[in-house]
Short mmCIF file of N, CA and C in Angstrom, two decimals:
data_model
loop_
_atom_site.label_atom_id
_atom_site.label_comp_id
_atom_site.label_asym_id
_atom_site.label_seq_id
_atom_site.Cartn_x
_atom_site.Cartn_y
_atom_site.Cartn_z
N UNK A 38 0.91 -1.19 0.11
CA UNK A 38 0.08 -0.06 -0.01
C UNK A 38 0.94 1.09 -0.08
N UNK A 39 0.77 2.33 -0.92
CA UNK A 39 1.59 3.39 -0.89
C UNK A 39 1.26 4.14 0.23
N UNK A 40 2.43 5.01 0.72
CA UNK A 40 2.40 5.81 1.81
C UNK A 40 1.83 7.20 1.24
N UNK A 41 0.87 7.78 1.88
CA UNK A 41 0.50 9.00 1.46
C UNK A 41 1.41 10.24 2.27
N UNK A 42 1.75 11.32 1.76
CA UNK A 42 2.13 12.22 2.33
C UNK A 42 1.18 13.14 2.84
N UNK A 43 1.37 13.77 4.00
CA UNK A 43 0.37 14.74 4.49
C UNK A 43 1.14 16.00 4.28
N UNK A 44 0.76 17.03 3.52
CA UNK A 44 1.33 17.98 3.35
C UNK A 44 0.51 19.26 4.16
N UNK A 45 1.22 20.10 4.87
CA UNK A 45 0.54 20.93 5.69
C UNK A 45 -0.27 22.14 4.77
N UNK A 46 -1.14 22.62 5.35
CA UNK A 46 -2.20 23.62 4.54
C UNK A 46 -1.50 24.79 5.03
N UNK A 47 -1.08 25.80 3.97
CA UNK A 47 -0.71 26.89 3.92
C UNK A 47 -1.57 28.00 4.86
N UNK A 48 -1.10 28.39 6.01
CA UNK A 48 -2.01 29.09 6.62
C UNK A 48 -2.31 30.60 5.97
N UNK A 49 -3.36 31.13 6.40
CA UNK A 49 -3.94 32.20 5.79
C UNK A 49 -3.04 33.40 5.69
N UNK A 50 -2.29 33.80 7.08
CA UNK A 50 -1.39 34.72 7.05
C UNK A 50 -0.06 34.91 5.98
N UNK A 51 0.41 33.40 6.07
CA UNK A 51 1.24 33.04 5.02
C UNK A 51 0.72 33.39 3.48
N UNK A 52 -0.37 32.91 3.24
CA UNK A 52 -0.85 32.82 1.99
C UNK A 52 -0.85 34.37 1.61
N UNK A 53 -1.28 35.23 2.45
CA UNK A 53 -1.38 36.56 2.23
C UNK A 53 -0.18 37.21 2.17
N UNK A 54 0.98 36.75 3.04
CA UNK A 54 2.34 37.38 2.96
C UNK A 54 2.83 36.86 1.29
N UNK A 55 2.71 35.72 0.88
CA UNK A 55 3.04 35.36 -0.26
C UNK A 55 2.05 36.15 -1.63
N UNK A 56 1.04 36.17 -1.31
CA UNK A 56 0.31 37.30 -2.37
C UNK A 56 0.83 38.65 -2.31
N UNK A 57 1.27 39.33 -1.09
CA UNK A 57 1.86 40.54 -1.22
C UNK A 57 3.22 40.52 -1.63
N UNK A 58 3.93 39.49 -1.60
CA UNK A 58 5.37 39.41 -2.26
C UNK A 58 5.34 39.52 -3.79
N UNK A 59 4.18 39.05 -4.42
CA UNK A 59 4.16 38.92 -5.82
C UNK A 59 3.71 40.22 -6.42
N UNK A 60 3.16 41.17 -5.54
CA UNK A 60 2.75 42.39 -6.38
C UNK A 60 3.67 43.33 -7.08
N UNK A 61 4.92 43.00 -7.21
CA UNK A 61 5.88 43.68 -7.78
C UNK A 61 5.82 43.27 -9.34
N UNK A 62 5.25 42.04 -9.42
CA UNK A 62 5.19 41.83 -10.73
C UNK A 62 3.81 41.48 -11.26
N UNK A 63 3.22 42.15 -11.82
CA UNK A 63 1.47 42.14 -12.08
C UNK A 63 1.23 40.46 -12.83
N UNK A 64 1.85 40.19 -13.58
CA UNK A 64 1.69 38.80 -13.91
C UNK A 64 1.73 37.76 -13.17
N UNK A 65 2.81 37.73 -12.34
CA UNK A 65 2.65 36.83 -11.20
C UNK A 65 1.66 37.08 -10.45
N UNK A 66 1.46 38.12 -9.78
CA UNK A 66 0.45 38.47 -9.06
C UNK A 66 -0.94 38.00 -9.28
N UNK A 67 -1.16 38.33 -10.74
CA UNK A 67 -2.48 37.73 -11.05
C UNK A 67 -2.61 36.32 -11.26
N UNK A 68 -1.52 35.83 -11.44
CA UNK A 68 -1.47 34.28 -11.16
C UNK A 68 -1.85 33.60 -10.21
N UNK A 69 -0.77 34.14 -9.22
CA UNK A 69 -1.15 33.74 -7.76
C UNK A 69 -2.44 34.17 -7.23
N UNK A 70 -2.86 35.18 -7.55
CA UNK A 70 -4.22 35.66 -7.04
C UNK A 70 -5.22 34.77 -7.81
N UNK A 71 -5.29 34.27 -8.80
CA UNK A 71 -6.37 33.46 -9.21
C UNK A 71 -6.29 32.07 -8.78
N UNK A 72 -5.26 31.82 -8.61
CA UNK A 72 -4.87 30.30 -8.06
C UNK A 72 -5.18 30.10 -6.60
N UNK A 73 -5.11 31.26 -5.64
CA UNK A 73 -5.43 31.49 -4.31
C UNK A 73 -6.85 31.72 -4.07
N UNK A 74 -7.34 32.75 -4.83
CA UNK A 74 -8.63 33.34 -4.50
C UNK A 74 -9.70 32.69 -5.52
N UNK A 75 -9.30 31.83 -6.33
CA UNK A 75 -10.29 31.06 -7.13
C UNK A 75 -10.17 29.49 -6.92
N UNK A 76 -8.73 29.24 -6.42
CA UNK A 76 -8.42 27.84 -6.20
C UNK A 76 -8.15 27.00 -7.35
N UNK A 77 -7.72 27.73 -8.54
CA UNK A 77 -7.34 27.05 -9.84
C UNK A 77 -6.41 26.22 -9.53
N UNK A 78 -6.27 24.87 -10.29
CA UNK A 78 -5.09 23.97 -10.41
C UNK A 78 -4.09 24.99 -11.12
N UNK A 79 -2.65 24.68 -11.09
CA UNK A 79 -2.00 25.44 -11.84
C UNK A 79 -2.34 25.09 -13.35
N UNK A 80 -2.47 24.08 -13.86
CA UNK A 80 -2.82 23.61 -15.14
C UNK A 80 -4.09 24.62 -15.76
N UNK A 81 -4.89 24.57 -14.94
CA UNK A 81 -6.14 25.58 -15.13
C UNK A 81 -5.61 26.97 -15.33
N UNK A 82 -5.01 27.52 -14.34
CA UNK A 82 -4.47 28.97 -14.65
C UNK A 82 -3.82 28.95 -15.81
N UNK A 83 -2.90 28.09 -16.11
CA UNK A 83 -2.00 28.13 -17.37
C UNK A 83 -2.92 28.09 -18.90
N UNK A 84 -3.91 27.31 -18.62
CA UNK A 84 -4.88 27.42 -19.91
C UNK A 84 -5.87 28.25 -20.02
N UNK A 85 -5.97 29.27 -18.96
CA UNK A 85 -6.82 30.38 -19.26
C UNK A 85 -6.52 31.15 -20.39
N UNK A 86 -7.53 31.76 -21.37
CA UNK A 86 -7.41 32.72 -22.57
C UNK A 86 -7.97 33.98 -21.90
N UNK A 87 -7.52 34.92 -22.63
CA UNK A 87 -8.26 36.62 -22.35
C UNK A 87 -9.69 36.32 -22.28
N UNK A 88 -10.09 35.46 -23.06
CA UNK A 88 -11.56 35.39 -23.21
C UNK A 88 -12.18 34.58 -22.22
N UNK A 89 -11.67 33.81 -21.54
CA UNK A 89 -12.08 33.27 -20.37
C UNK A 89 -12.30 34.14 -19.08
N UNK A 90 -11.76 35.07 -18.93
CA UNK A 90 -11.98 36.36 -17.80
C UNK A 90 -13.00 37.32 -18.23
N UNK A 91 -14.06 37.34 -17.32
CA UNK A 91 -15.11 38.46 -17.64
C UNK A 91 -14.97 39.44 -16.63
N UNK A 92 -14.38 40.56 -16.71
CA UNK A 92 -14.39 41.59 -15.59
C UNK A 92 -15.71 42.21 -15.37
N UNK A 93 -16.05 43.10 -14.32
CA UNK A 93 -17.32 43.61 -13.89
C UNK A 93 -17.45 43.54 -12.53
N UNK A 94 -18.64 43.91 -12.31
CA UNK A 94 -19.10 43.89 -10.98
C UNK A 94 -19.19 42.49 -10.45
N UNK A 95 -19.32 41.29 -11.23
CA UNK A 95 -19.30 39.95 -10.68
C UNK A 95 -18.36 39.32 -11.60
N UNK A 96 -16.86 39.36 -11.46
CA UNK A 96 -15.98 39.02 -12.27
C UNK A 96 -16.07 37.61 -12.43
N UNK A 97 -15.92 36.78 -13.39
CA UNK A 97 -16.10 35.47 -13.47
C UNK A 97 -15.10 34.96 -14.55
N UNK A 98 -14.57 33.64 -14.24
CA UNK A 98 -13.65 32.87 -15.21
C UNK A 98 -14.25 31.77 -15.59
N UNK A 99 -14.20 31.12 -16.91
CA UNK A 99 -14.62 29.94 -17.32
C UNK A 99 -13.33 29.21 -17.65
N UNK A 100 -13.44 28.09 -16.82
CA UNK A 100 -12.19 27.48 -16.35
C UNK A 100 -12.42 26.12 -17.55
N UNK A 101 -11.43 25.58 -17.91
CA UNK A 101 -11.26 24.53 -18.75
C UNK A 101 -12.19 23.35 -17.99
N UNK A 102 -12.94 22.88 -18.82
CA UNK A 102 -13.94 21.67 -18.39
C UNK A 102 -15.18 22.37 -18.24
N UNK A 103 -15.57 23.59 -18.65
CA UNK A 103 -16.92 24.08 -18.61
C UNK A 103 -17.24 24.90 -17.43
N UNK A 104 -16.63 25.05 -16.15
CA UNK A 104 -16.71 25.62 -15.11
C UNK A 104 -17.01 27.06 -15.38
N UNK A 105 -18.04 27.81 -14.96
CA UNK A 105 -18.28 29.26 -14.80
C UNK A 105 -18.28 29.58 -13.41
N UNK A 106 -17.08 30.39 -12.98
CA UNK A 106 -17.23 30.76 -11.52
C UNK A 106 -17.01 32.16 -11.16
N UNK A 107 -17.79 32.76 -10.34
CA UNK A 107 -17.22 34.16 -9.98
C UNK A 107 -16.17 33.96 -9.02
N UNK A 108 -15.26 35.05 -9.29
CA UNK A 108 -13.92 35.18 -8.36
C UNK A 108 -13.81 36.07 -7.31
N UNK A 109 -13.04 36.14 -6.46
CA UNK A 109 -12.84 36.84 -5.66
C UNK A 109 -12.69 38.42 -6.25
N UNK A 110 -12.88 39.70 -5.56
CA UNK A 110 -12.72 40.98 -6.07
C UNK A 110 -11.29 41.14 -6.21
N UNK A 111 -10.34 40.64 -5.39
CA UNK A 111 -9.24 40.97 -5.12
C UNK A 111 -8.31 40.30 -6.59
N UNK A 112 -8.91 39.14 -6.61
CA UNK A 112 -8.39 38.30 -7.80
C UNK A 112 -8.55 39.20 -9.15
N UNK A 113 -9.65 39.83 -9.21
CA UNK A 113 -10.13 40.63 -10.34
C UNK A 113 -9.43 41.76 -10.54
N UNK A 114 -9.09 42.44 -9.52
CA UNK A 114 -8.17 43.61 -9.43
C UNK A 114 -6.82 43.27 -9.91
N UNK A 115 -6.27 42.09 -9.54
CA UNK A 115 -5.04 41.72 -9.76
C UNK A 115 -5.07 41.47 -11.25
N UNK A 116 -6.05 40.72 -11.73
CA UNK A 116 -6.15 40.31 -13.30
C UNK A 116 -6.32 41.79 -14.32
N UNK A 117 -7.30 42.84 -13.69
CA UNK A 117 -7.20 43.96 -14.26
C UNK A 117 -6.23 44.74 -14.58
N UNK A 118 -5.25 44.90 -13.47
CA UNK A 118 -4.05 45.50 -13.55
C UNK A 118 -3.08 44.88 -14.51
N UNK A 119 -2.83 43.67 -14.32
CA UNK A 119 -2.11 42.97 -15.55
C UNK A 119 -2.61 43.15 -16.82
N UNK A 120 -3.98 43.06 -16.97
CA UNK A 120 -4.35 43.02 -18.36
C UNK A 120 -4.65 44.50 -19.04
N UNK A 121 -4.38 45.65 -18.02
CA UNK A 121 -4.23 46.96 -18.43
C UNK A 121 -2.91 47.27 -19.04
N UNK A 122 -2.05 46.42 -18.90
CA UNK A 122 -0.72 46.82 -19.67
C UNK A 122 -0.16 45.62 -20.47
N UNK A 123 -1.37 45.07 -21.16
CA UNK A 123 -1.16 44.09 -22.07
C UNK A 123 -2.11 44.63 -23.43
N UNK A 124 -1.51 44.19 -24.46
CA UNK A 124 -2.74 44.47 -25.77
C UNK A 124 -2.88 42.66 -26.12
N UNK A 125 -3.64 42.00 -25.61
CA UNK A 125 -3.88 40.61 -25.78
C UNK A 125 -5.18 40.69 -26.47
N UNK A 126 -5.18 39.62 -27.40
CA UNK A 126 -6.32 39.18 -28.23
C UNK A 126 -7.00 38.17 -27.37
N UNK A 127 -8.40 37.95 -27.57
CA UNK A 127 -9.30 37.02 -26.69
C UNK A 127 -8.70 35.63 -26.70
N UNK A 128 -8.23 35.16 -27.99
CA UNK A 128 -7.60 33.92 -27.94
C UNK A 128 -6.24 33.67 -27.21
N UNK A 129 -5.91 34.87 -26.79
CA UNK A 129 -4.23 34.53 -26.30
C UNK A 129 -4.43 33.82 -24.99
N UNK A 130 -3.29 33.35 -24.56
CA UNK A 130 -3.14 33.05 -23.08
C UNK A 130 -3.25 33.93 -22.08
N UNK A 131 -4.01 33.88 -20.87
CA UNK A 131 -4.14 35.08 -20.08
C UNK A 131 -3.06 35.39 -19.25
N UNK A 132 -2.20 34.33 -19.08
CA UNK A 132 -1.06 34.54 -18.30
C UNK A 132 0.28 34.05 -18.93
N UNK A 133 0.16 34.78 -20.28
CA UNK A 133 1.33 34.78 -21.19
C UNK A 133 2.58 34.56 -20.64
N UNK A 134 3.39 33.48 -20.79
CA UNK A 134 4.74 33.51 -20.44
C UNK A 134 5.11 32.88 -18.96
N UNK A 135 3.85 32.32 -18.25
CA UNK A 135 4.08 31.78 -16.91
C UNK A 135 3.91 30.53 -17.01
N UNK A 136 3.60 29.59 -18.16
CA UNK A 136 2.97 28.44 -18.22
C UNK A 136 4.09 27.30 -17.65
N UNK A 137 5.29 27.72 -17.97
CA UNK A 137 6.51 26.75 -17.92
C UNK A 137 7.33 27.01 -16.39
N UNK A 138 7.40 28.21 -16.21
CA UNK A 138 7.97 28.40 -15.05
C UNK A 138 7.37 28.98 -13.72
N UNK A 139 6.16 29.09 -13.76
CA UNK A 139 5.26 29.43 -12.54
C UNK A 139 5.53 28.68 -11.30
N UNK A 140 5.85 27.35 -11.27
CA UNK A 140 6.01 26.63 -9.94
C UNK A 140 7.54 27.15 -9.31
N UNK A 141 8.41 27.49 -10.16
CA UNK A 141 9.57 28.04 -9.57
C UNK A 141 9.55 29.63 -9.14
N UNK A 142 8.47 30.27 -9.85
CA UNK A 142 8.23 31.80 -9.57
C UNK A 142 7.65 31.81 -8.23
N UNK A 143 6.60 31.01 -7.89
CA UNK A 143 5.83 30.83 -6.85
C UNK A 143 6.77 30.58 -5.76
N UNK A 144 7.57 29.42 -5.81
CA UNK A 144 8.38 28.97 -4.82
C UNK A 144 9.38 29.94 -4.46
N UNK A 145 10.03 30.87 -5.47
CA UNK A 145 10.83 31.85 -5.14
C UNK A 145 10.43 32.88 -4.48
N UNK A 146 9.17 33.24 -4.67
CA UNK A 146 8.32 34.45 -3.77
C UNK A 146 7.92 34.09 -2.41
N UNK A 147 7.66 32.65 -2.40
CA UNK A 147 7.37 32.15 -1.12
C UNK A 147 8.75 32.22 -0.16
N UNK A 148 9.82 31.80 -0.81
CA UNK A 148 11.23 31.74 0.05
C UNK A 148 11.45 33.29 0.50
N UNK A 149 11.12 34.38 -0.42
CA UNK A 149 11.42 35.73 -0.04
C UNK A 149 10.65 36.07 1.12
N UNK A 150 9.41 35.50 1.58
CA UNK A 150 8.74 36.00 2.86
C UNK A 150 8.94 34.89 3.87
N UNK A 151 9.76 33.77 3.82
CA UNK A 151 9.96 32.88 4.76
C UNK A 151 8.78 31.87 4.81
N UNK A 152 8.26 31.53 3.76
CA UNK A 152 7.10 30.67 3.73
C UNK A 152 7.47 29.45 2.90
N UNK A 153 7.15 28.26 3.27
CA UNK A 153 7.17 26.98 2.15
C UNK A 153 5.89 26.85 1.78
N UNK A 154 5.94 27.26 0.39
CA UNK A 154 4.85 27.06 -0.55
C UNK A 154 5.13 26.73 -1.82
N UNK A 155 4.03 26.19 -2.54
CA UNK A 155 4.09 25.98 -3.92
C UNK A 155 2.95 26.20 -4.85
N UNK A 156 2.89 25.97 -6.05
CA UNK A 156 1.53 26.28 -6.53
C UNK A 156 0.45 25.32 -6.21
N UNK A 157 0.42 24.34 -5.52
CA UNK A 157 -0.47 23.47 -5.26
C UNK A 157 -0.97 23.80 -3.77
N UNK A 158 0.11 24.55 -3.10
CA UNK A 158 -0.34 24.93 -1.85
C UNK A 158 -1.38 26.10 -1.93
N UNK A 159 -1.42 27.04 -3.12
CA UNK A 159 -2.50 27.96 -3.01
C UNK A 159 -4.02 27.33 -3.24
N UNK A 160 -4.13 26.20 -4.03
CA UNK A 160 -5.40 25.53 -4.28
C UNK A 160 -5.78 24.83 -2.78
N UNK A 161 -4.85 24.42 -2.20
CA UNK A 161 -5.39 23.63 -0.77
C UNK A 161 -5.73 24.74 0.12
N UNK A 162 -4.78 25.83 0.05
CA UNK A 162 -5.31 27.18 0.90
C UNK A 162 -6.77 27.49 0.84
N UNK A 163 -7.01 27.64 -0.60
CA UNK A 163 -8.30 28.11 -0.88
C UNK A 163 -9.58 27.18 -0.46
N UNK A 164 -9.10 25.93 -0.86
CA UNK A 164 -10.29 24.78 -0.33
C UNK A 164 -10.41 24.59 1.27
N UNK A 165 -9.21 24.87 1.84
CA UNK A 165 -9.34 24.82 3.27
C UNK A 165 -10.24 26.09 4.02
N UNK A 166 -9.86 27.33 3.26
CA UNK A 166 -10.72 28.47 3.76
C UNK A 166 -12.21 28.40 3.48
N UNK A 167 -12.61 27.54 2.53
CA UNK A 167 -13.89 27.66 1.66
C UNK A 167 -14.38 26.69 2.69
N UNK A 168 -13.85 25.77 3.12
CA UNK A 168 -14.45 24.50 4.06
C UNK A 168 -14.76 25.30 5.48
N UNK A 169 -14.07 26.25 5.98
CA UNK A 169 -14.09 26.89 7.04
C UNK A 169 -15.34 27.41 7.37
N UNK A 170 -16.03 27.82 6.23
CA UNK A 170 -17.29 28.75 6.20
C UNK A 170 -18.73 27.52 6.17
N UNK A 171 -18.13 26.16 6.28
CA UNK A 171 -18.97 25.28 6.26
C UNK A 171 -20.12 25.02 4.96
N UNK A 172 -19.81 25.35 3.99
CA UNK A 172 -20.89 25.37 3.02
C UNK A 172 -21.13 23.95 2.50
N UNK A 173 -22.15 23.57 1.87
CA UNK A 173 -22.34 22.51 1.22
C UNK A 173 -21.50 21.87 0.48
N UNK A 174 -21.16 20.52 0.61
CA UNK A 174 -20.08 19.67 -0.19
C UNK A 174 -20.33 20.04 -1.54
N UNK A 175 -21.47 20.09 -2.12
CA UNK A 175 -21.65 20.08 -3.52
C UNK A 175 -21.09 21.70 -3.85
N UNK A 176 -21.31 22.61 -3.07
CA UNK A 176 -20.71 23.82 -3.43
C UNK A 176 -19.24 24.06 -3.66
N UNK A 177 -18.60 23.20 -2.64
CA UNK A 177 -17.16 23.16 -2.78
C UNK A 177 -16.60 22.33 -3.92
N UNK A 178 -17.39 21.33 -4.40
CA UNK A 178 -16.76 20.33 -5.39
C UNK A 178 -17.33 21.01 -6.72
N UNK A 179 -18.44 21.68 -6.92
CA UNK A 179 -18.64 22.68 -7.99
C UNK A 179 -17.57 23.80 -8.28
N UNK A 180 -17.33 24.46 -7.33
CA UNK A 180 -16.53 25.58 -7.53
C UNK A 180 -15.16 25.26 -7.70
N UNK A 181 -14.65 24.01 -7.18
CA UNK A 181 -13.25 23.81 -7.31
C UNK A 181 -12.80 22.73 -8.33
N UNK A 182 -14.01 22.49 -8.83
CA UNK A 182 -13.76 21.18 -9.97
C UNK A 182 -13.47 19.98 -9.26
N UNK A 183 -14.12 19.60 -8.23
CA UNK A 183 -13.90 18.40 -7.50
C UNK A 183 -14.86 17.02 -8.12
N UNK A 184 -14.50 16.09 -8.65
CA UNK A 184 -15.07 15.41 -9.27
C UNK A 184 -15.35 14.01 -8.55
N UNK A 185 -15.64 14.14 -7.22
CA UNK A 185 -15.82 12.97 -6.52
C UNK A 185 -17.33 12.41 -6.47
N UNK A 186 -18.27 13.00 -6.75
CA UNK A 186 -19.61 13.01 -6.67
C UNK A 186 -20.40 13.04 -7.74
N UNK A 187 -20.13 12.70 -8.98
CA UNK A 187 -20.76 13.10 -10.16
C UNK A 187 -22.22 12.63 -10.13
N UNK A 188 -22.53 11.49 -9.58
CA UNK A 188 -24.00 11.08 -9.59
C UNK A 188 -24.86 11.90 -8.85
N UNK A 189 -24.05 12.42 -7.79
CA UNK A 189 -24.93 13.02 -6.93
C UNK A 189 -25.25 14.84 -7.31
N UNK A 190 -24.19 14.93 -8.15
CA UNK A 190 -24.18 16.36 -8.56
C UNK A 190 -25.55 16.62 -9.53
N UNK A 191 -25.65 15.58 -10.23
CA UNK A 191 -26.61 15.58 -11.22
C UNK A 191 -28.09 15.61 -10.68
N UNK A 192 -28.19 14.79 -9.49
CA UNK A 192 -29.53 15.10 -8.86
C UNK A 192 -29.76 16.30 -7.78
N UNK A 193 -28.79 16.92 -7.53
CA UNK A 193 -28.52 18.14 -6.53
C UNK A 193 -28.43 19.21 -7.46
N UNK A 194 -29.40 20.26 -7.72
CA UNK A 194 -28.84 21.29 -8.57
C UNK A 194 -28.39 22.34 -7.68
N UNK A 195 -27.14 23.23 -8.20
CA UNK A 195 -26.72 24.22 -7.44
C UNK A 195 -27.57 25.49 -7.22
N UNK A 196 -27.82 26.11 -6.11
CA UNK A 196 -28.64 27.33 -6.14
C UNK A 196 -28.07 28.45 -6.86
N UNK A 197 -28.90 29.26 -7.27
CA UNK A 197 -27.96 30.45 -8.44
C UNK A 197 -27.41 31.52 -7.52
N UNK A 198 -26.13 31.80 -7.75
CA UNK A 198 -25.28 32.50 -6.90
C UNK A 198 -24.39 31.62 -5.94
N UNK A 199 -24.34 30.63 -5.83
CA UNK A 199 -23.55 29.76 -4.91
C UNK A 199 -22.08 30.17 -5.03
N UNK A 200 -21.63 30.34 -6.31
CA UNK A 200 -20.47 30.83 -6.63
C UNK A 200 -19.75 32.24 -5.97
N UNK A 201 -20.90 33.02 -5.90
CA UNK A 201 -20.54 34.44 -5.23
C UNK A 201 -20.60 34.35 -3.84
N UNK A 202 -21.14 33.45 -3.20
CA UNK A 202 -20.58 33.13 -1.87
C UNK A 202 -19.24 32.50 -1.60
N UNK A 203 -19.02 31.70 -2.50
CA UNK A 203 -17.70 31.11 -2.50
C UNK A 203 -16.72 32.24 -2.71
N UNK A 204 -16.86 33.05 -3.66
CA UNK A 204 -15.96 34.28 -3.85
C UNK A 204 -15.87 35.09 -2.81
N UNK A 205 -16.92 35.22 -2.24
CA UNK A 205 -16.97 36.36 -0.98
C UNK A 205 -16.15 35.71 0.17
N UNK A 206 -16.42 34.28 0.27
CA UNK A 206 -15.31 33.66 1.35
C UNK A 206 -13.84 33.60 1.22
N UNK A 207 -13.65 33.69 -0.26
CA UNK A 207 -12.23 33.79 -0.26
C UNK A 207 -11.70 34.93 -0.47
N UNK A 208 -12.61 35.84 -0.61
CA UNK A 208 -12.21 37.44 -0.60
C UNK A 208 -11.95 37.79 0.87
N UNK A 209 -12.79 37.02 1.89
CA UNK A 209 -12.59 37.54 3.25
C UNK A 209 -11.43 36.99 3.75
N UNK A 210 -10.92 35.80 3.28
CA UNK A 210 -9.79 34.93 3.68
C UNK A 210 -8.45 35.72 3.19
N UNK A 211 -8.39 36.11 1.91
CA UNK A 211 -7.30 36.44 1.33
C UNK A 211 -7.40 37.59 0.72
N UNK A 212 -8.27 38.38 0.61
CA UNK A 212 -8.46 39.63 -0.14
C UNK A 212 -7.26 40.79 0.45
N UNK A 213 -6.99 41.83 -0.37
CA UNK A 213 -6.33 42.84 0.14
C UNK A 213 -6.79 44.15 -0.10
#
């Protein structure tokens, strides 16, 4: 039987410190913001196109696999700041240039603030923060794209705006 490695959850103050450390680089800050405050997997963040992001009063992302989720306001602010400096077409990668070296950049930023964290730590921290609010598991599964209960999901419709609640929880936990 394989041994499972238990990785510690990135504490909220450490996650906020890491997020703050990335503010000097708008592209990295946008990537860390969306992984932490939308709980995206690194591959999901890397596959986003400019057209997948919908700014506005209720900022949204269309994530690979068809999920459409509202994201935390602070993540949208980071995305807007980065995109303001770009002349990107809708089909272009949203986080152009980070696909291959994102793990190293996140690890380096974490080391600068004395935190042990990587790209996967951000998603785990987001899920942990969302779970603290004690939402229905179907909301967690749908928002973060966890496919453990596919049959049950088909039987339990999600209420309108469930993702707004998740975005608000993540904003409260990590927003700036």
